[in-house]
Amino acid sequence: MESFWFLMQGLGNALSPQNILFAFIGSVIGTLVGVLPGVGPAAGTAILIPMTFVLPAVPAIIMLAAIYYGAMYGGTITSVLLNVPGEAASVVTCIEGHQMAKHGRAGPALSIAAIGSFIGGTVATICLVTLALPLTQLALRFGPPEFFALMCFGLSLVISLAGKSLIKALLVALFGLALSQVGMDPTIGFPRFTFGMIDMVGGLELIAIVMGLFGVGDLLVSLEAQAQDVMRSKIGRLFPSREDWKRSLPAICRGTAIGTGLGLIPGVASAVPTFVSYVFEKKATPEPREGWGGGAIEGVAGPETANNAYVNAALIPLFTLGIPSSPTVALLMGAFMINGLIPGPFLFKEHPEVVWTVIASLFVGNVILLILNLPLIGLWVRVLTIPRGILYALILVFCIVGSYSLNNRLFDPVIMLLFGVLGYLFRKFDFPLAPVALTLILGPLMEKGLAQSMMLSRGDPSIFVTRPIALVLLLLSVLVLVTSSMKSQSAASEAIRQDSQA
Amino acid sequence: MDKSTTRLTRRQFLVGTSVCAASAAWAIPRRAASADFPAGRPITILIHASAGGGFDIGVRTLQPYLETTLGTRLVLMNQPGSAGLVMLTQMSRVKPDGYTVGSIYLPGFNAMWLDPRRQPTFKRKDFRFLAGHVWDPCSIVVKPGAPWKTLLDFTNEAKAKPGSLAIALGGIVSDDHLFLLDIMAKTGTDIKIVHFDASAPAIAAFLGGHTHGLAVNEAESTPLVQRGDARLLALANTQRSKYNPNVPTLREQGLDIVASAVRGFLTPANVPQPIFDFLAKAFKDAINNPEHVAKMDKMGFPVAYLGPQEFTELVVKEDARVTQLAKQFKLFDPLPQE
């Protein structure tokens, strides 16, 4: 009850004109950061860190937090309209979202994403207010073995991302896994697969790769398909229909749960909950009319909700333990520290006015983002009416500038373009792209979990079966693997039978 | 407002700086340097860590004071990647005109030129060490209810049951890693080291009870201790800390180990002496500014200025320590620097 009163007080502070202004500025910048490919939330926040020297603590932190979750709203826009994922967390949205845009349903895709984001973000913040401490204690039980098992579970989902051919999906998954090995070994610090190039020592930039594979690859395919009008300038309705609502609501609920749960665990990358949510939708809902990969709204609503629930939940360990669970949260922690506030449970006692104002501002910011994003959808979808020649040139410029800005070096745009060509070939030969992104993201996390578990147990693999959470997760992944491969096996033999009959 | 434009601006600055510097050097090759240095042109500081982290915050806190003493604007560029290897390689290639200064931390950076696996294209002699900024001692913490009261309790149990105790730490060949190896070497114990890629996940693993102890710097362990989540076993400084006056140093506990993360700045080796002296004085005055010291103190970063000579001596000393530990624990085959 006490925290409720503190929250109300915080809400009062958060609603002061100054704080609303900074939440608004943060939301606008966050949306922009999300829209601009390559400028991820971490980079966007980092660039504004110096402002925290000039501003008082509370508005500064409110603004930076708003950038962080605002970017998750904005990231949807380019994914849906242009098939260019602005950051890792919006890769999944490309799969169904861009298909929706191609069928003139960009409006409903963007609206449902904004509404889902709002719900996910708000529910995760409510968790922060009410259940922060017990939830964190639970999340801390995820040590290296549990983390490894969780990543195994994530990898087992790759089969569900397969298109027509399981073999092709597994091939590209392995390809992604191999790519993720480039760079410094996490346990002994040895550079791997760098070919003596200093630029490769830090590994390949995930964003550059997915921008190339999805964005540029799609662009090349579209260019080729001159005759067919791939990106038709039809806009259609802007807001979801009654049926869209009915289909999206369960997806939003599931996305909220998945995003909040995974956000609590330090070290889970922001893209993980989106993939989990997407695959979960594929399992939980009957095949939609459009078919999976054909623009199913559940595939937008779930992941987009999950990533906003994730970012708001990721703040929980920061407030309860002072542990930043992602690079962007680490930046936020920096903003606290610059102002002489050390995040952690003491902050609630020593500076309750700061903590509760910031938490209340999360609610305010989510409302601002919703108000900001819904009316803009009409404007955004008009991007699709830009003549193709200009639009494609713009996309290419965005991708090049975005990938350059990752590290201020030419190496990343080159990688991005190389993967653009590869993305084109993948599409030509009907290889699915999503498994590459999934293994690229999960690979390093899984490797770290494995290496750390082995250090803990001195190389004894029984550590994975003697710890209950790890064991359950591993069994679950086996179950997923077995059931889905059986399903695809029967589907394949069915196809062969039909082929031979025909 | 967005990053790409800001970054571009920074880049333009960098390009601009080097172009200006190049043309200046072309036009007036033998002019007394310090008289027109920095001549109002911005000085770039390359930061080896990502923006917003502990290192970055330290440099950014120093920035306004440094701008005053240098009499010019600073451009801070973050060049994270490979624990600083990317930035240090860049530093070994920039024009030695004093317009580019790099951040550094010991002993992590000693491994950069010592470790052959990183294929360094530079040696220690390619740099000059400008100033020490922060001196953050290494520490070991355990859970408050843990049976060990001193570090010796801990190492004795590790000795009795080799490989039974695990300690989490962030980073390979980091100050914490070398600190722990030092302890293991000097006490003849076998402790399981679990590497994380940063302090934060290591702290999370420790708090979750997945390891028995945690090796982090005092700035990171003090908040844990203050809120009752951890107890300090030892601090590896030469004297007791003002933040934790009740914790004995390792020397007091009978182990001659002094280990810290020391942050500072370097320049390329061939910076003209007058310019180097100018920079050294400006850094000294900025770092010793009481207002700056107080601000850093509030964040838990103990400021300890080291002049070029002391800092260089420390670098050489740490090189010897890293070389010895690397050989003893077969981490890598250290490259000779002399």
mmCIF file of N, CA and C in Angstrom, chain B residues 114 178 181-182 185-186 317-332 334:
data_model
loop_
_atom_site.group_PDB
_atom_site.id
_atom_site.type_symbol
_atom_site.label_atom_id
_atom_site.label_comp_id
_atom_site.label_asym_id
_atom_site.label_seq_id
_atom_site.Cartn_x
_atom_site.Cartn_y
_atom_site.Cartn_z
ATOM 1 N N LEU B 114 51.060 -7.284 -24.848
ATOM 2 C CA LEU B 114 51.805 -8.462 -24.390
ATOM 3 C C LEU B 114 51.263 -9.752 -25.002
ATOM 4 N N LEU B 178 43.500 -11.017 -13.077
ATOM 5 C CA LEU B 178 44.903 -11.090 -12.684
ATOM 6 C C LEU B 178 45.036 -11.076 -11.163
ATOM 7 N N LEU B 181 44.359 -14.529 -9.993
ATOM 8 C CA LEU B 181 45.490 -15.397 -10.317
ATOM 9 C C LEU B 181 46.641 -15.136 -9.346
ATOM 10 N N ASP B 182 46.833 -13.849 -9.020
ATOM 11 C CA ASP B 182 47.857 -13.480 -8.047
ATOM 12 C C ASP B 182 47.617 -14.187 -6.720
ATOM 13 N N ALA B 185 48.314 -17.842 -7.027
ATOM 14 C CA ALA B 185 49.749 -18.120 -7.106
ATOM 15 C C ALA B 185 50.391 -17.989 -5.732
ATOM 16 N N LYS B 186 50.040 -16.919 -5.010
ATOM 17 C CA LYS B 186 50.713 -16.646 -3.740
ATOM 18 C C LYS B 186 50.241 -17.565 -2.625
ATOM 19 N N LYS B 317 55.729 -1.677 -14.517
ATOM 20 C CA LYS B 317 55.596 -2.622 -13.404
ATOM 21 C C LYS B 317 54.467 -3.627 -13.685
ATOM 22 N N GLU B 318 53.357 -3.117 -14.190
ATOM 23 C CA GLU B 318 52.232 -4.000 -14.490
ATOM 24 C C GLU B 318 52.566 -4.952 -15.637
ATOM 25 N N ASP B 319 53.359 -4.449 -16.592
ATOM 26 C CA ASP B 319 53.806 -5.327 -17.676
ATOM 27 C C ASP B 319 54.523 -6.545 -17.102
ATOM 28 N N ALA B 320 55.401 -6.269 -16.126
ATOM 29 C CA ALA B 320 56.164 -7.363 -15.518
ATOM 30 C C ALA B 320 55.229 -8.335 -14.809
ATOM 31 N N ARG B 321 54.231 -7.776 -14.102
ATOM 32 C CA ARG B 321 53.308 -8.618 -13.346
ATOM 33 C C ARG B 321 52.466 -9.472 -14.303
ATOM 34 N N VAL B 322 51.929 -8.837 -15.341
ATOM 35 C CA VAL B 322 51.103 -9.577 -16.297
ATOM 36 C C VAL B 322 51.938 -10.658 -16.981
ATOM 37 N N THR B 323 53.170 -10.303 -17.368
ATOM 38 C CA THR B 323 54.050 -11.262 -18.032
ATOM 39 C C THR B 323 54.263 -12.488 -17.154
ATOM 40 N N GLN B 324 54.542 -12.202 -15.877
ATOM 41 C CA GLN B 324 54.826 -13.307 -14.968
ATOM 42 C C GLN B 324 53.601 -14.204 -14.783
ATOM 43 N N LEU B 325 52.425 -13.583 -14.552
ATOM 44 C CA LEU B 325 51.202 -14.369 -14.338
ATOM 45 C C LEU B 325 50.809 -15.121 -15.606
ATOM 46 N N ALA B 326 50.990 -14.463 -16.752
ATOM 47 C CA ALA B 326 50.613 -15.104 -18.020
ATOM 48 C C ALA B 326 51.448 -16.350 -18.249
ATOM 49 N N LYS B 327 52.728 -16.251 -17.889
ATOM 50 C CA LYS B 327 53.597 -17.431 -18.053
ATOM 51 C C LYS B 327 53.208 -18.516 -17.072
ATOM 52 N N GLN B 328 53.025 -18.108 -15.807
ATOM 53 C CA GLN B 328 52.759 -19.082 -14.762
ATOM 54 C C GLN B 328 51.458 -19.847 -15.014
ATOM 55 N N PHE B 329 50.429 -19.126 -15.460
ATOM 56 C CA PHE B 329 49.133 -19.779 -15.667
ATOM 57 C C PHE B 329 48.905 -20.144 -17.128
ATOM 58 N N LYS B 330 49.955 -20.011 -17.915
ATOM 59 C CA LYS B 330 49.896 -20.394 -19.335
ATOM 60 C C LYS B 330 48.724 -19.729 -20.054
ATOM 61 N N LEU B 331 48.538 -18.444 -19.763
ATOM 62 C CA LEU B 331 47.467 -17.708 -20.445
ATOM 63 C C LEU B 331 47.874 -17.442 -21.883
ATOM 64 N N PHE B 332 49.101 -16.955 -22.041
ATOM 65 C CA PHE B 332 49.644 -16.724 -23.375
ATOM 66 C C PHE B 332 51.152 -16.573 -23.220
ATOM 67 N N PRO B 334 53.937 -14.187 -23.444
ATOM 68 C CA PRO B 334 54.027 -12.728 -23.551
ATOM 69 C C PRO B 334 55.107 -12.260 -24.525
#
